[in-house]
Amino acid sequence: MVGRWYKPLAGTTFLLAALLSAPVMAQNKTLTISWWGFNGDKLEEIVLKPFRAQCGCELVFETGNNADRLNKIKIRGGSGVDVVYLTDSYSQLGIQEGLFQPVDRSKLPNLNGIYELARAPQGQFGPAYTIGRVGIIYDSAKVSAPVTSWNDLWREDLKRRVSLPGITTTAGPMTVLVAASKAGVDPYKDEKAAFKALEQLKPNVVKNYNTGSELVNLFSTGEVSVAMAQDFTLAQIQAAVPTVRWAELKEGDYATLNTVNIAKGAANPELAHQFINFILDPKIQQTLAERGVDAPVATAVQLKPEEAARWTYGQKMISSLKRLDYEKLNAAKTDWLDAWSEVFGK
């Protein structure tokens, strides 16, 4: 996930040592959650406090980025936490490493009320609790013609005006997919042609960004007027540059999913199922969306136009998204990192 600008969850340092030394009875009423810790105050109010009241349990947390938290779970052999929040590229790695257990869908009745894309995005494992997208944003005051296709990134009038996400960000590997489509090749079979197309794009690229705040600055200072980006960046960029627009691409945007799984060695799988079902409740999803935390996956959520504008929301938009094969993408990443350095490291 590219850097998000949320307030860290206060007091959520992971207390592994305390858990290991706690009495067995206390452990039975403890749910350990591995997540990023964003939007702490809002999540405490909307999710954590009411869930504690429902379950009569204690909640403890392991916080950090995707890679660090997944690696800790791997080192512990799939134990130490119950519920695991990850972006779908990392949850796929966890699945391949055997770190998660299948979810029992009979214990998740709220699955029936969410978008089909979110119900079982990675087979028998956990659902997505929010859906985002990667597309193109552009400053309509500085770009003469609207951006309507991924191929527009190569337009001659956009020379030295484009920013791409770095290859190690969530959206970064999607640049290779876009370039492969431009070249008319399968990126997993003809990497050279894809990166040749990226090299042809290079004259248009001012800088590769690695965090959302960096992209905000690039637009604010006028260094760039077009960028490939995740949708959560849009609101903050528009706050700085009101003429920035989300491009309506004829090929569609790429889906990004945040998933929630149950660790293989979860101490409390029953409580974990209860928590996952709770965060998929339409009322919780409605409030999270209205308060600016996450895009809803519950189809019953109804947002005002100004609320909906910031999210990947609605059946029409969800059905238009391009889904990624993260098993293939993750396998190709190492080679792509080297090839990326050859193009943009010069």
Coordinates of C-alpha atoms in Angstrom, one line a residue:
M1 CA 0.0 0.0 0.0
V2 CA 1.3 3.4 -0.9
G3 CA 1.7 5.7 2.2
R4 CA -1.6 6.7 3.6
W5 CA -2.1 9.7 5.8
Y6 CA -3.9 8.4 8.8
K7 CA -3.4 8.9 12.4
P8 CA -1.7 5.9 14.0
L9 CA -3.8 3.8 16.4
A10 CA -2.8 4.9 19.9
G11 CA -1.7 2.3 22.4
T12 CA -1.7 -0.6 20.0
T13 CA 1.8 -1.9 20.4
F14 CA 1.8 -5.6 20.1
L15 CA 2.0 -7.3 23.5
L16 CA 3.3 -10.7 22.5
A17 CA 5.2 -11.2 25.7
A18 CA 2.2 -10.3 27.8
L19 CA 0.0 -12.7 25.9
L20 CA 2.4 -15.6 26.3
S21 CA 2.5 -15.0 30.1
A22 CA -1.2 -14.4 30.5
P23 CA -3.5 -17.0 32.2
V24 CA -5.2 -19.4 29.9
M25 CA -8.7 -18.0 30.8
A26 CA -7.6 -14.5 29.7
Q27 CA -6.3 -15.8 26.4
N28 CA -9.6 -17.3 25.7
K29 CA -11.2 -13.8 25.7
T30 CA -8.4 -12.1 23.7
L31 CA -8.4 -11.4 20.0
T32 CA -5.1 -10.4 18.5
I33 CA -5.3 -8.3 15.3
S34 CA -2.5 -7.6 12.8
W35 CA -3.2 -4.4 10.9
W36 CA -1.7 -1.1 9.8
G37 CA -3.1 1.0 12.7
F38 CA -4.5 3.8 10.5
N39 CA -7.4 6.0 11.6
G40 CA -7.0 5.0 15.2
D41 CA -9.6 7.3 16.9
K42 CA -12.3 6.6 14.3
L43 CA -11.8 2.8 14.4
E44 CA -11.9 2.8 18.1
E45 CA -15.2 4.6 18.0
I46 CA -16.8 2.8 15.1
V47 CA -15.4 -0.7 15.3
L48 CA -13.4 -1.6 18.4
K49 CA -15.6 -0.2 21.2
P50 CA -18.8 -1.7 19.9
F51 CA -17.1 -5.0 19.2
R52 CA -15.7 -5.2 22.7
A53 CA -19.2 -4.6 24.0
Q54 CA -20.5 -7.5 21.8
C55 CA -17.8 -10.1 22.5
G56 CA -16.8 -9.2 26.1
C57 CA -13.2 -9.7 25.0
E58 CA -9.9 -7.9 25.0
L59 CA -8.3 -6.7 21.8
V60 CA -4.6 -6.4 21.3
F61 CA -2.7 -5.4 18.1
E62 CA 0.4 -5.9 16.0
T63 CA 0.9 -2.9 13.8
G64 CA 3.2 -2.1 10.9
N65 CA 3.4 -2.3 7.1
N66 CA 2.3 -5.3 5.0
A67 CA 5.8 -6.8 4.6
D68 CA 6.9 -6.5 8.2
R69 CA 3.8 -8.0 9.7
L70 CA 3.5 -10.8 7.2
N71 CA 7.2 -11.7 7.9
K72 CA 6.5 -11.8 11.6
I73 CA 3.7 -14.3 11.1
K74 CA 5.9 -16.4 8.8
I75 CA 8.7 -16.5 11.4
R76 CA 6.1 -17.7 14.0
G77 CA 4.8 -20.3 11.6
G78 CA 1.4 -18.8 11.3
S79 CA 0.8 -18.1 15.0
G80 CA 0.8 -15.2 17.3
V81 CA -2.2 -13.4 15.8
D82 CA -5.8 -14.2 15.0
V83 CA -7.0 -11.7 12.4
V84 CA -4.7 -10.4 9.7
Y85 CA -5.4 -7.3 7.5
L86 CA -3.3 -7.1 4.3
T87 CA -3.5 -5.8 0.8
D88 CA -4.4 -8.6 -1.7
S89 CA -0.9 -8.9 -3.1
Y90 CA 0.5 -9.7 0.4
S91 CA -2.4 -11.9 1.4
Q92 CA -1.7 -14.0 -1.7
L93 CA 1.9 -14.4 -0.5
G94 CA 0.5 -15.5 2.9
I95 CA -1.8 -18.0 1.3
Q96 CA 1.1 -19.4 -0.8
E97 CA 3.2 -19.7 2.4
G98 CA 0.4 -21.6 4.2
L99 CA 0.0 -18.9 6.9
F100 CA -3.8 -18.6 6.8
Q101 CA -6.6 -21.0 7.4
P102 CA -9.8 -21.2 5.2
V103 CA -12.7 -19.2 6.6
D104 CA -16.0 -20.9 7.5
R105 CA -18.5 -19.0 5.4
S106 CA -21.4 -20.3 7.4
K107 CA -20.0 -18.2 10.3
L108 CA -19.9 -15.1 8.1
P109 CA -23.6 -14.3 7.2
N110 CA -22.7 -10.8 6.2
L111 CA -20.8 -12.1 3.2
N112 CA -24.1 -12.5 1.4
G113 CA -24.6 -8.7 1.5
I114 CA -21.2 -7.6 -0.1
Y115 CA -20.1 -7.3 -3.7
E116 CA -19.3 -10.6 -5.3
L117 CA -15.7 -9.4 -6.0
A118 CA -15.1 -9.1 -2.3
R119 CA -16.7 -12.4 -1.1
A120 CA -13.9 -14.8 -2.1
P121 CA -11.2 -12.9 -4.0
Q122 CA -8.6 -15.6 -3.1
G123 CA -10.7 -18.7 -3.0
Q124 CA -11.5 -20.3 0.3
F125 CA -9.6 -17.7 2.3
G126 CA -10.7 -14.3 3.7
P127 CA -12.9 -11.7 2.1
A128 CA -12.1 -8.1 1.1
Y129 CA -13.5 -5.5 3.5
T130 CA -12.8 -2.6 1.2
I131 CA -12.1 -2.2 -2.5
G132 CA -10.0 0.5 -4.1
R133 CA -8.7 1.2 -7.6
V134 CA -5.6 2.3 -9.5
G135 CA -6.1 4.6 -12.4
I136 CA -4.9 8.0 -13.8
I137 CA -5.4 11.4 -12.3
Y138 CA -4.7 14.6 -14.2
D139 CA -4.9 18.4 -13.8
S140 CA -7.6 19.4 -16.2
A141 CA -6.4 23.0 -16.2
K142 CA -3.0 22.0 -17.6
V143 CA -3.8 19.0 -19.8
S144 CA -5.3 20.2 -23.1
A145 CA -7.3 17.0 -23.9
P146 CA -8.9 14.8 -21.3
V147 CA -7.1 11.5 -20.5
T148 CA -9.4 8.7 -21.6
S149 CA -7.0 5.7 -22.1
W150 CA -4.0 4.1 -20.4
N151 CA -2.2 4.7 -23.7
D152 CA -2.6 8.5 -23.2
L153 CA 0.4 8.3 -20.8
W154 CA 2.6 8.1 -23.9
R155 CA 1.1 11.2 -25.5
E156 CA 3.6 13.6 -26.9
D157 CA 1.9 16.6 -25.2
L158 CA 2.6 15.0 -21.8
K159 CA 6.4 15.1 -22.1
R160 CA 8.0 15.7 -18.6
R161 CA 4.5 16.0 -17.1
V162 CA 3.9 12.4 -15.8
S163 CA 4.6 10.7 -12.5
L164 CA 4.5 6.9 -12.0
P165 CA 4.4 4.9 -8.7
G166 CA 7.7 3.3 -7.8
I167 CA 7.9 -0.4 -8.6
T168 CA 7.9 -1.4 -4.9
T169 CA 4.6 0.4 -4.1
T170 CA 1.2 -1.3 -4.4
A171 CA 0.5 0.3 -7.8
G172 CA 4.0 0.0 -9.1
P173 CA 3.8 -3.4 -10.7
M174 CA 0.7 -2.3 -12.5
T175 CA 2.8 0.0 -14.6
V176 CA 4.3 -3.1 -16.2
L177 CA 0.9 -4.4 -17.0
V178 CA -0.1 -1.1 -18.6
A179 CA 3.1 -1.0 -20.7
A180 CA 2.5 -4.6 -21.8
S181 CA -1.0 -3.7 -22.9
K182 CA 0.5 -0.8 -24.8
A183 CA 2.9 -3.2 -26.5
G184 CA 0.3 -5.8 -27.1
V185 CA 2.1 -8.5 -25.2
D186 CA 1.6 -10.8 -22.1
P187 CA 3.8 -9.3 -19.4
Y188 CA 4.5 -12.7 -17.9
K189 CA 5.7 -14.1 -21.3
D190 CA 7.4 -11.1 -22.9
E191 CA 8.8 -8.9 -20.2
K192 CA 11.3 -7.3 -22.6
A193 CA 8.6 -5.9 -24.8
A194 CA 6.8 -4.5 -21.8
F195 CA 9.9 -2.8 -20.4
K196 CA 10.7 -1.5 -23.9
A197 CA 7.3 0.3 -23.9
L198 CA 8.2 1.7 -20.4
E199 CA 11.5 3.0 -21.8
Q200 CA 9.5 4.7 -24.5
L201 CA 7.4 6.3 -21.8
K202 CA 10.4 7.5 -19.9
P203 CA 10.6 10.9 -21.6
N204 CA 7.2 11.8 -20.3
V205 CA 8.1 10.8 -16.7
V206 CA 9.3 13.5 -14.3
K207 CA 9.7 11.3 -11.3
N208 CA 8.6 8.0 -9.7
Y209 CA 6.9 8.6 -6.4
N210 CA 6.8 6.2 -3.4
T211 CA 4.3 7.8 -1.0
G212 CA 1.0 9.5 -1.3
S213 CA 2.3 12.7 0.3
E214 CA 5.1 12.8 -2.3
L215 CA 2.5 12.7 -5.1
V216 CA 0.5 15.5 -3.4
N217 CA 3.6 17.7 -3.4
L218 CA 4.4 16.9 -7.0
F219 CA 0.9 18.2 -8.0
S220 CA 0.9 21.1 -5.6
T221 CA 4.2 22.5 -6.9
G222 CA 3.1 21.9 -10.5
E223 CA 6.0 19.5 -11.3
V224 CA 3.5 17.0 -12.7
S225 CA 0.0 17.2 -14.2
V226 CA -0.7 13.5 -14.8
A227 CA -0.1 10.5 -12.6
M228 CA -0.9 6.8 -12.2
A229 CA -2.4 6.6 -8.7
Q230 CA -4.5 4.9 -6.2
D231 CA -7.9 6.4 -5.6
F232 CA -7.3 7.3 -1.9
T233 CA -4.9 10.0 -3.0
L234 CA -7.5 11.9 -5.0
A235 CA -9.2 13.8 -2.1
Q236 CA -6.0 15.2 -0.7
I237 CA -4.6 16.1 -4.2
Q238 CA -7.9 17.9 -5.1
A239 CA -7.7 19.8 -1.8
A240 CA -4.4 21.2 -3.0
V241 CA -5.3 21.4 -6.7
P242 CA -9.1 21.6 -7.2
T243 CA -8.8 21.1 -11.0
V244 CA -7.4 17.6 -10.7
R245 CA -9.7 14.9 -12.1
W246 CA -10.0 11.1 -12.0
A247 CA -9.7 9.9 -15.7
E248 CA -12.5 7.8 -17.1
L249 CA -10.5 5.2 -18.9
K250 CA -12.1 3.1 -21.6
E251 CA -10.1 0.0 -20.6
G252 CA -11.1 0.3 -16.9
D253 CA -9.1 0.8 -13.7
Y254 CA -7.3 -1.9 -11.8
A255 CA -8.9 -3.2 -8.6
T256 CA -7.0 -3.2 -5.3
L257 CA -8.5 -5.1 -2.4
N258 CA -7.7 -5.0 1.3
T259 CA -8.4 -8.5 2.7
V260 CA -8.9 -9.9 6.2
N261 CA -7.8 -13.4 7.0
I262 CA -7.5 -15.8 10.0
A263 CA -4.0 -16.9 10.8
K264 CA -3.3 -20.6 10.6
G265 CA -2.3 -20.8 14.3
A266 CA -5.1 -18.5 15.5
A267 CA -5.7 -19.0 19.2
N268 CA -9.3 -17.8 18.8
P269 CA -10.7 -18.7 15.4
E270 CA -14.3 -18.5 16.6
L271 CA -13.8 -14.9 17.8
A272 CA -11.9 -14.1 14.6
H273 CA -14.9 -15.2 12.5
Q274 CA -17.1 -13.1 14.7
F275 CA -14.9 -10.0 14.2
I276 CA -14.7 -10.4 10.4
N277 CA -18.5 -10.7 10.2
F278 CA -18.8 -7.6 12.4
I279 CA -16.7 -5.4 10.1
L280 CA -18.8 -6.5 7.1
D281 CA -22.1 -5.4 8.8
P282 CA -23.8 -2.8 6.5
K283 CA -24.2 -0.3 9.4
I284 CA -20.5 -0.5 10.2
Q285 CA -19.6 -0.3 6.6
Q286 CA -21.9 2.7 6.2
T287 CA -20.3 4.6 9.1
L288 CA -16.8 3.8 8.0
A289 CA -17.5 5.2 4.5
E290 CA -19.3 8.3 5.8
R291 CA -16.4 9.0 8.2
G292 CA -13.8 8.8 5.5
V293 CA -12.1 5.5 6.7
D294 CA -12.8 2.9 4.0
A295 CA -14.8 2.4 0.8
P296 CA -17.8 0.1 1.5
V297 CA -18.2 -3.4 0.2
A298 CA -21.7 -3.9 1.6
T299 CA -24.2 -3.4 -1.2
A300 CA -26.8 -1.9 1.2
V301 CA -24.6 1.1 1.9
Q302 CA -26.1 4.3 0.4
L303 CA -23.8 7.3 0.1
K304 CA -24.5 10.9 -0.8
P305 CA -22.9 12.0 -4.1
E306 CA -20.2 14.0 -2.3
E307 CA -19.4 11.0 -0.1
A308 CA -19.5 8.5 -3.0
A309 CA -17.1 10.7 -5.1
R310 CA -14.1 9.8 -2.9
W311 CA -14.6 6.0 -3.0
T312 CA -14.7 3.0 -5.3
Y313 CA -18.4 2.6 -4.9
G314 CA -21.4 1.2 -6.6
Q315 CA -22.0 -2.0 -8.7
K316 CA -21.3 -0.2 -12.0
M317 CA -17.9 0.9 -10.9
I318 CA -17.0 -2.3 -9.1
S319 CA -17.9 -4.5 -12.2
S320 CA -15.7 -2.3 -14.4
L321 CA -12.5 -3.0 -12.5
K322 CA -9.7 -5.2 -13.9
R323 CA -8.7 -7.9 -11.4
L324 CA -5.1 -8.9 -11.0
D325 CA -3.5 -12.4 -10.9
Y326 CA -1.3 -11.9 -7.9
E327 CA 0.1 -15.3 -8.0
K328 CA 1.7 -14.6 -11.4
L329 CA 2.5 -11.0 -10.5
N330 CA 4.3 -11.9 -7.2
A331 CA 6.3 -14.5 -9.0
A332 CA 7.4 -12.0 -11.6
K333 CA 8.3 -9.1 -9.2
T334 CA 11.9 -9.9 -8.7
D335 CA 12.8 -9.9 -12.4
W336 CA 10.7 -6.7 -12.8
L337 CA 12.6 -5.0 -10.1
D338 CA 15.8 -5.5 -12.0
A339 CA 14.3 -4.5 -15.3
W340 CA 12.8 -1.4 -13.7
S341 CA 16.2 -0.3 -12.4
E342 CA 17.6 -0.7 -15.9
V343 CA 15.0 1.7 -17.2
F344 CA 14.5 4.3 -14.5
G345 CA 17.8 3.9 -12.6
K346 CA 19.9 5.3 -15.5

